[in-house]
Coordinates of C-alpha atoms in Angstrom, one line a residue:
X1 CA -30.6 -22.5 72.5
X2 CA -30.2 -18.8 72.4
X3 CA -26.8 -18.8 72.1
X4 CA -26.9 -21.1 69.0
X5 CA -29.4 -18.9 67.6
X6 CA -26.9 -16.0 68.3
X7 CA -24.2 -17.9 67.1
X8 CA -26.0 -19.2 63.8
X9 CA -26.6 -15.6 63.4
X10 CA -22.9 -14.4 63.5
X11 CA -21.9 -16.9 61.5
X12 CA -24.5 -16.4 58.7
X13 CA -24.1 -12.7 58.9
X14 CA -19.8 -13.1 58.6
X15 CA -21.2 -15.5 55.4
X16 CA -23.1 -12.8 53.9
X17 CA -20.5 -10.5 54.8
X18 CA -18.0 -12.7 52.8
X19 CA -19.7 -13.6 50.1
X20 CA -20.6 -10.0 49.6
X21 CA -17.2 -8.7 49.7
X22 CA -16.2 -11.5 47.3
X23 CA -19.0 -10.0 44.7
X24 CA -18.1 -6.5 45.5
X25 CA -14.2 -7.5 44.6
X26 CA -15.2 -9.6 41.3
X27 CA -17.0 -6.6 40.5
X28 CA -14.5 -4.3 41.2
X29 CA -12.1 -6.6 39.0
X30 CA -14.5 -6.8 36.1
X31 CA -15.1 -3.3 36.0
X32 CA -11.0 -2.1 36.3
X33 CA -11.3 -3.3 32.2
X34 CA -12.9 -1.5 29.7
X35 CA -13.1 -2.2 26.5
X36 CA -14.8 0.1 23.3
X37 CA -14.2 0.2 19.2
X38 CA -14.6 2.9 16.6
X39 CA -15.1 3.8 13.0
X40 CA -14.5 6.7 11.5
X41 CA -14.5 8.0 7.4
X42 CA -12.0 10.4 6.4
X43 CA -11.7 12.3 3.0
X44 CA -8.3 11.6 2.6
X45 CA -6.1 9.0 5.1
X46 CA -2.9 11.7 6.4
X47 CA -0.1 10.3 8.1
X48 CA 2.4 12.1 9.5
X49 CA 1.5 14.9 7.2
X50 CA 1.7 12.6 3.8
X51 CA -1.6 11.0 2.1
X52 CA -1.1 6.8 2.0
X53 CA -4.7 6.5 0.0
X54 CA -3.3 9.2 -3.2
X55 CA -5.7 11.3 -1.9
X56 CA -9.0 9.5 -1.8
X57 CA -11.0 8.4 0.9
X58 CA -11.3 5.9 2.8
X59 CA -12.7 3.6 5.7
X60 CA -10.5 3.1 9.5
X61 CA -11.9 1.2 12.4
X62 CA -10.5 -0.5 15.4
X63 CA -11.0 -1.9 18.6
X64 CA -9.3 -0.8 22.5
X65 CA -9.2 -2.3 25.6
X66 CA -7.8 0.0 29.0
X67 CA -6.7 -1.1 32.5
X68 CA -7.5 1.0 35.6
X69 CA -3.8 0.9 36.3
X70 CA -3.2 2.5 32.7
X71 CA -2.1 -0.7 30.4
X72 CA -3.7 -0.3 26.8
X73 CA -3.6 -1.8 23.8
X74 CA -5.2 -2.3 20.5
X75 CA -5.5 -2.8 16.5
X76 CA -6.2 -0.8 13.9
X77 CA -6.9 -0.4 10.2
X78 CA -7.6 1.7 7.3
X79 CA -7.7 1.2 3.7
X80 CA -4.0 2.8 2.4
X81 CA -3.1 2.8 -1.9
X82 CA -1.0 0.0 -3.7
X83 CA 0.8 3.3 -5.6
X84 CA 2.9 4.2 -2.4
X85 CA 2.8 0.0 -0.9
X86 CA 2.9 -2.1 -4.1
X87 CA 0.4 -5.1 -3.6
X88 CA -1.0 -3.3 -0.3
X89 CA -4.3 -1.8 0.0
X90 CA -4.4 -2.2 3.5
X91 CA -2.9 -0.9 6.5
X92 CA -3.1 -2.9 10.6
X93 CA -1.7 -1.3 13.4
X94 CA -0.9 -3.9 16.6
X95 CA -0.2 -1.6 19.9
X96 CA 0.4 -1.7 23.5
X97 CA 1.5 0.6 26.4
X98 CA 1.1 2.4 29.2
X99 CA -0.1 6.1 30.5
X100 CA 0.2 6.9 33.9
X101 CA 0.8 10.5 35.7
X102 CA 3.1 12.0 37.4
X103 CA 1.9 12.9 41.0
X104 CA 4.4 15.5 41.8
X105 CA 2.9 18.0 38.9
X106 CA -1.0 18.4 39.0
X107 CA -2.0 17.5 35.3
X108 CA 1.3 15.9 34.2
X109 CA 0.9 13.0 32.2
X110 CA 3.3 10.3 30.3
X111 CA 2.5 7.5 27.6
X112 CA 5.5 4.9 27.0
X113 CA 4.2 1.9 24.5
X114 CA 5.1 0.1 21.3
X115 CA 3.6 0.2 17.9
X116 CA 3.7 -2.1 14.8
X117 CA 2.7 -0.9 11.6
X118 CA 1.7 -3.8 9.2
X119 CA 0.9 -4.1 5.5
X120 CA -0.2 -7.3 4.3
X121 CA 0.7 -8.7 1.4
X122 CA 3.0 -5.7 0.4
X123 CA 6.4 -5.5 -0.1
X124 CA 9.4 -4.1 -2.7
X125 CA 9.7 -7.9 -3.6
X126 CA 6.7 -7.5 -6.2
X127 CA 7.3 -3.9 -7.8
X128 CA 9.2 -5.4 -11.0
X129 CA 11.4 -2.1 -10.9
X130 CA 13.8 -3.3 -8.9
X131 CA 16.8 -5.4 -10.1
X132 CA 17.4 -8.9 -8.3
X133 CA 20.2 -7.5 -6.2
X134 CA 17.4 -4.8 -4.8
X135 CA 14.3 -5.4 -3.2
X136 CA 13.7 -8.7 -4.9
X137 CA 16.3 -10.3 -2.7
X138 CA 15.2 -9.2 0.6
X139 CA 11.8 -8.1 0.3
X140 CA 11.2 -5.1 1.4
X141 CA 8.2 -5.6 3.5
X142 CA 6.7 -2.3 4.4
X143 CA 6.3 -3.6 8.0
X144 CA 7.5 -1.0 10.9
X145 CA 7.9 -1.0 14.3
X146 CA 8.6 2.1 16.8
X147 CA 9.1 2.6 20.3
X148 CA 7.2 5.8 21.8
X149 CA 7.4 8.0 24.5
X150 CA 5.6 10.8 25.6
X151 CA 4.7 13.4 28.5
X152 CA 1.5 15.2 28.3
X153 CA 0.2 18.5 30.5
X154 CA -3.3 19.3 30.5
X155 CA -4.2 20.0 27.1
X156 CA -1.0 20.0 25.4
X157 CA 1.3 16.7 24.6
X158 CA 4.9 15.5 23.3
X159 CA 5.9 12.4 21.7
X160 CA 8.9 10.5 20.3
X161 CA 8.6 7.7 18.4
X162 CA 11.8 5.5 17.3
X163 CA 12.0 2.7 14.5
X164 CA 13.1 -0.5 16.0
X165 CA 13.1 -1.5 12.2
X166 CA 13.8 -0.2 8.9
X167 CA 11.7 2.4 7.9
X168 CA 8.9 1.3 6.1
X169 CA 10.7 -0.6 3.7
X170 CA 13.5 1.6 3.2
X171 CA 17.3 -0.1 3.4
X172 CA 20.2 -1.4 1.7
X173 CA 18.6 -3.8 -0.7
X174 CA 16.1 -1.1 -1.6
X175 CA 18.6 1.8 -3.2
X176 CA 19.0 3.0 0.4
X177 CA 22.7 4.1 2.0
X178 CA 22.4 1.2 5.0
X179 CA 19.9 -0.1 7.6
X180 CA 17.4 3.0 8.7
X181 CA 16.4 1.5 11.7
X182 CA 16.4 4.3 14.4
X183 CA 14.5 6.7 12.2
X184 CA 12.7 9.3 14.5
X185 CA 9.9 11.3 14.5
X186 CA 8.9 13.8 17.2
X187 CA 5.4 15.7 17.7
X188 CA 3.8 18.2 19.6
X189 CA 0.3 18.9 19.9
X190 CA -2.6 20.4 21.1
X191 CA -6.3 19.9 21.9
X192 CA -7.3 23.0 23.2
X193 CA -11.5 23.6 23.7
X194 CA -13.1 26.7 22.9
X195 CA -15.8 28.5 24.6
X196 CA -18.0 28.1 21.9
X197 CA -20.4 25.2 20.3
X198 CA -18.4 22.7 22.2
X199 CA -15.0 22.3 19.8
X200 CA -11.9 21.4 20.4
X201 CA -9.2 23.8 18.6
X202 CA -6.5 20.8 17.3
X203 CA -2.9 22.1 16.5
X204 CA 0.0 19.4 15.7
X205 CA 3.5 20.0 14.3
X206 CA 6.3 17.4 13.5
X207 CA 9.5 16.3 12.2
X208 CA 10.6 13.4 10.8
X209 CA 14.8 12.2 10.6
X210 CA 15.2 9.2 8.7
X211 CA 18.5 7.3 9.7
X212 CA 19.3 7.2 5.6
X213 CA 19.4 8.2 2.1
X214 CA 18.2 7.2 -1.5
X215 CA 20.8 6.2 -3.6
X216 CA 19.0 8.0 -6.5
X217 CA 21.7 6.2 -8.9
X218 CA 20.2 2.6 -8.2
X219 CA 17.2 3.7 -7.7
X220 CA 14.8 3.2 -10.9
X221 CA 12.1 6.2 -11.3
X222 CA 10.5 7.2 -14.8
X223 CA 10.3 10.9 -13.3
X224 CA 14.2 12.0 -14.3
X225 CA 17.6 11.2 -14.5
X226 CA 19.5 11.2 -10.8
X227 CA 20.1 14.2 -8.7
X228 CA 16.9 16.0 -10.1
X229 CA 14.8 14.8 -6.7
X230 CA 16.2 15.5 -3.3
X231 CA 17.2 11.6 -2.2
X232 CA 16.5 13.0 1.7
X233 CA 13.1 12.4 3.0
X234 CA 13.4 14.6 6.2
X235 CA 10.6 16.8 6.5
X236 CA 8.2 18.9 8.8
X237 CA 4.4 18.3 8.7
X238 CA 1.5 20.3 10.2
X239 CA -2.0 20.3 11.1
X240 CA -4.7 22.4 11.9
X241 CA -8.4 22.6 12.1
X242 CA -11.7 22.4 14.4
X243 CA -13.0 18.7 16.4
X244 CA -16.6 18.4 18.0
X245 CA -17.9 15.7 19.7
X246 CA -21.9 15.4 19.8
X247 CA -24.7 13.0 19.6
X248 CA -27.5 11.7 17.3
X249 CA -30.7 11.1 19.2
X250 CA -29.5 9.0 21.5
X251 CA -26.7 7.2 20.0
X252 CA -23.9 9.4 21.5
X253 CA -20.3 8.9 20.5
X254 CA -19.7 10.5 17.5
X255 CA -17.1 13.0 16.1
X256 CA -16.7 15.0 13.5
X257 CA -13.3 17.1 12.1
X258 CA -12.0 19.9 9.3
X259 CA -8.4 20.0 9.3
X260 CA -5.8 21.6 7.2
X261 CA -2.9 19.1 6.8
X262 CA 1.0 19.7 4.8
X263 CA 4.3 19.0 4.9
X264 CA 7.4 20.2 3.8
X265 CA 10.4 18.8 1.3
X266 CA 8.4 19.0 -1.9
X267 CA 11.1 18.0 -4.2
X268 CA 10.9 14.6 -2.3
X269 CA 7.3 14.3 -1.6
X270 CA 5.8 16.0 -3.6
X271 CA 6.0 14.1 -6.7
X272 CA 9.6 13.1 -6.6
X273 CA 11.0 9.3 -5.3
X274 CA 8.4 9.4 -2.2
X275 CA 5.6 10.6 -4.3
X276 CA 6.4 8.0 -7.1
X277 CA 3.5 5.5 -8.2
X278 CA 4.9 2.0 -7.9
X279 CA 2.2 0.8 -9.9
X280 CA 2.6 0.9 -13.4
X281 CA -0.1 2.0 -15.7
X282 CA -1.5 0.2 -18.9
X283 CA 0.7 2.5 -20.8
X284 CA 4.0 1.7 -18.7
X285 CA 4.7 4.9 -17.2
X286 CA 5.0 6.0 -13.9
X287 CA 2.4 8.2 -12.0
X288 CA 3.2 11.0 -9.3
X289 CA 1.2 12.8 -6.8
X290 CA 2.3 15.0 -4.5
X291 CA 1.8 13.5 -1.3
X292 CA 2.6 16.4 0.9
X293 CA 0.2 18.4 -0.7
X294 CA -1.7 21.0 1.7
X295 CA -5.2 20.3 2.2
X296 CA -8.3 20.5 3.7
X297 CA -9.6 16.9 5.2
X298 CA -13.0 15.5 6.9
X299 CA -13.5 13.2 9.5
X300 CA -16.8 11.8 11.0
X301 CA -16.3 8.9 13.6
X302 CA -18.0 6.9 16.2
X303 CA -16.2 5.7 19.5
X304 CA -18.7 2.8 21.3

C-alpha cells in the first residue's frame, strides 16, 4: 500500500511536472511574438528628402509584428498627393525582414529585408499627357519594390536599398532611357541621446542613383521647352532635428519630432520634371512645387 502511495505520488508529481513544463513552453512560445501599431501626424509627409503630400499634412499609421529570433514585418500607410501620383492619394508599404547581431563586435547590428511600396489606383495610364505609345500602353504603376541591407553600431546605422523594379513608375514607356530597375539609394544615420530632457539628437544623410534618364524631348511638361530642366534625378537629401519620447498620464507611447529636411538637384526637383503637377487645373495649366524645398517638419506619434 505504501508503495502505491509512493508510487501514485511520483507519477502525479512527473504529471505536474509535465504538464507544467508544457504551459511554461506554450508560454514561452506565445510570448517569443510580439505584436504593436502606431499613428503618427506629420506637417508635411518627407521621403527621402522630397514632400509626396505638396507640402501639406497628413495622417500615417501601421501595424508590426517581431520574432524573438529577429523576423519582422509589417504595413504601412500615409495619405501621399495625386499632383506627384496621378489618381493616388494614398500610399501602403508591405515589408518583411530580419535584424540579428553580430556576436563577434559588442553592439554590431545588421537588418536584411524586402520592401514594397504601393499606390493604389495610381498609375501614368490616367495622366492624359502622355501619348498612347507612353504610359498609356504600359501603365506606369507607381508600384516599387527594393531589397535592403544594412549594418547598425550602437547608435549609428547604414542602409542600402536596391529597386527590384522600375523606379516608381519611371521607364521606357514613360519618356525614360530604358528599364530603371536597380536604382539605389544609400543612408546613413544617427540617433544619438542627449543628456538633457530626454531627446534623441536625429542626423540622416543620403543619395539617391537612378539607373536612367528623362527623355525631356518626349516627355510633355507645360514648364518649358526641353533641355531647360536637368532630365537627371540623382540627388542628396538631409535631415536634422530633435525626437522625445514621453507619456500622457498614463498612456505612455508617444513621440514627438522638429526636423529640418532638403535635398539637392533643384533644377529637377524643385519645380522642374520631378516637381511637375500631373494634375491639371480648371484653367489647363500645369502646377509646380518644389519638392526639395528645405524645411522645418512636425511629428507627434503613438507606438501601442
Amino acid at each position: 500500500m505504501r508503495q502505491s502511495i509512493l508510487l501514485t505520488a511520483v507519477l502525479g508529481a512527473l504529471s505536474f511536472a509535465q504538464v507544467s513544463y508544457a504551459a511554461e513552453e506554450a508560454k514561452e512560445e506565445a510570448s517569443s511574438w510580439d505584436a504593436t501599431a502606431n499613428i503618427s501626424f506629420v506637417s508635411d509627409y518627407y521621403f527621402r528628402g522630397l514632400s509626396q503630400t505638396w507640402h501639406k499634412p497628413t495622417v500615417q499609421g501601421g501595424m508590426d509584428i517581431t520574432h524573438s529570433s529577429g523576423f519582422y514585418a509589417g504595413i504601412w500607410g500615409s495619405g501621399v498627393t495625386p499632383n506627384t501620383y496621378p489618381d493616388a492619394q494614398t500610399e501602403i508599404d508591405v515589408y518583411a525582414g530580419y535584424n540579428g547581431t553580430i556576436p563577434a563586435v559588442e553592439k554590431l547590428g545588421y537588418t536584411v529585408g524586402i520592401y514594397s511600396y504601393m499606390y493604389p489606383g495610381g498609375s501614368w495610364k490616367k495622366y492624359d499627357g502622355l501619348t498612347a505609345d507612353q504610359g498609356k500602353k504600359s501603365g506606369g504603376k507607381w508600384d516599387t519594390t527594393e531589397l535592403n541591407f544594412g549594418l547598425s553600431y550602437d547608435w549609428i546605422s547604414a542602409k542600402v536599398s536596391y529597386t527590384l523594379t522600375d523606379w516608381f513608375g519611371a521607364e521606357k514607356a514613360t519618356g525614360w532611357d530604358g528599364s530603371t530597375k536597380g536604382s539605389m539609394y544609400m543612408e546613413l544615420n544617427a540617433a544619438y541621446p542627449l543628456p538633457w530632457w530626454d531627446l534623441t539628437l536625429i542626423a540622416h544623410v543620403g543619395h539617391m542613383n537612378v539607373a536612367g534618364k528623362l527623355q525631356a524631348s518626349g516627355f510633355p511638361t507645360a514648364n518649358g521647352a526641353p533641355g531647360t530642366y536637368e532630365t537627371n534625378p540623382d540627388y542628396t537629401d538631409w535631415k536634422l532635428g530633435l525626437s522625445k519620447g514621453f507619456a500622457i498620464g498614463k498612456s505612455e507611447g508617444w513621440a514627438a519630432g522638429l526636423y529640418w529636411v532638403e535635398a539637392s538637384n533643384d533644377k529637377y526637383w524643385g519645380g522642374g520634371y520631378g516637381g511637375t503637377s500631373f494634375s491639371r487645373s480648371i484653367n489647363g495649366t500645369t502646377e509646380t512645387k518644389d519638392l526639395n524645398d528645405g524645411r522645418l517638419v512636425f511629428t507627434l506619434g503613438r507606438t501601442f
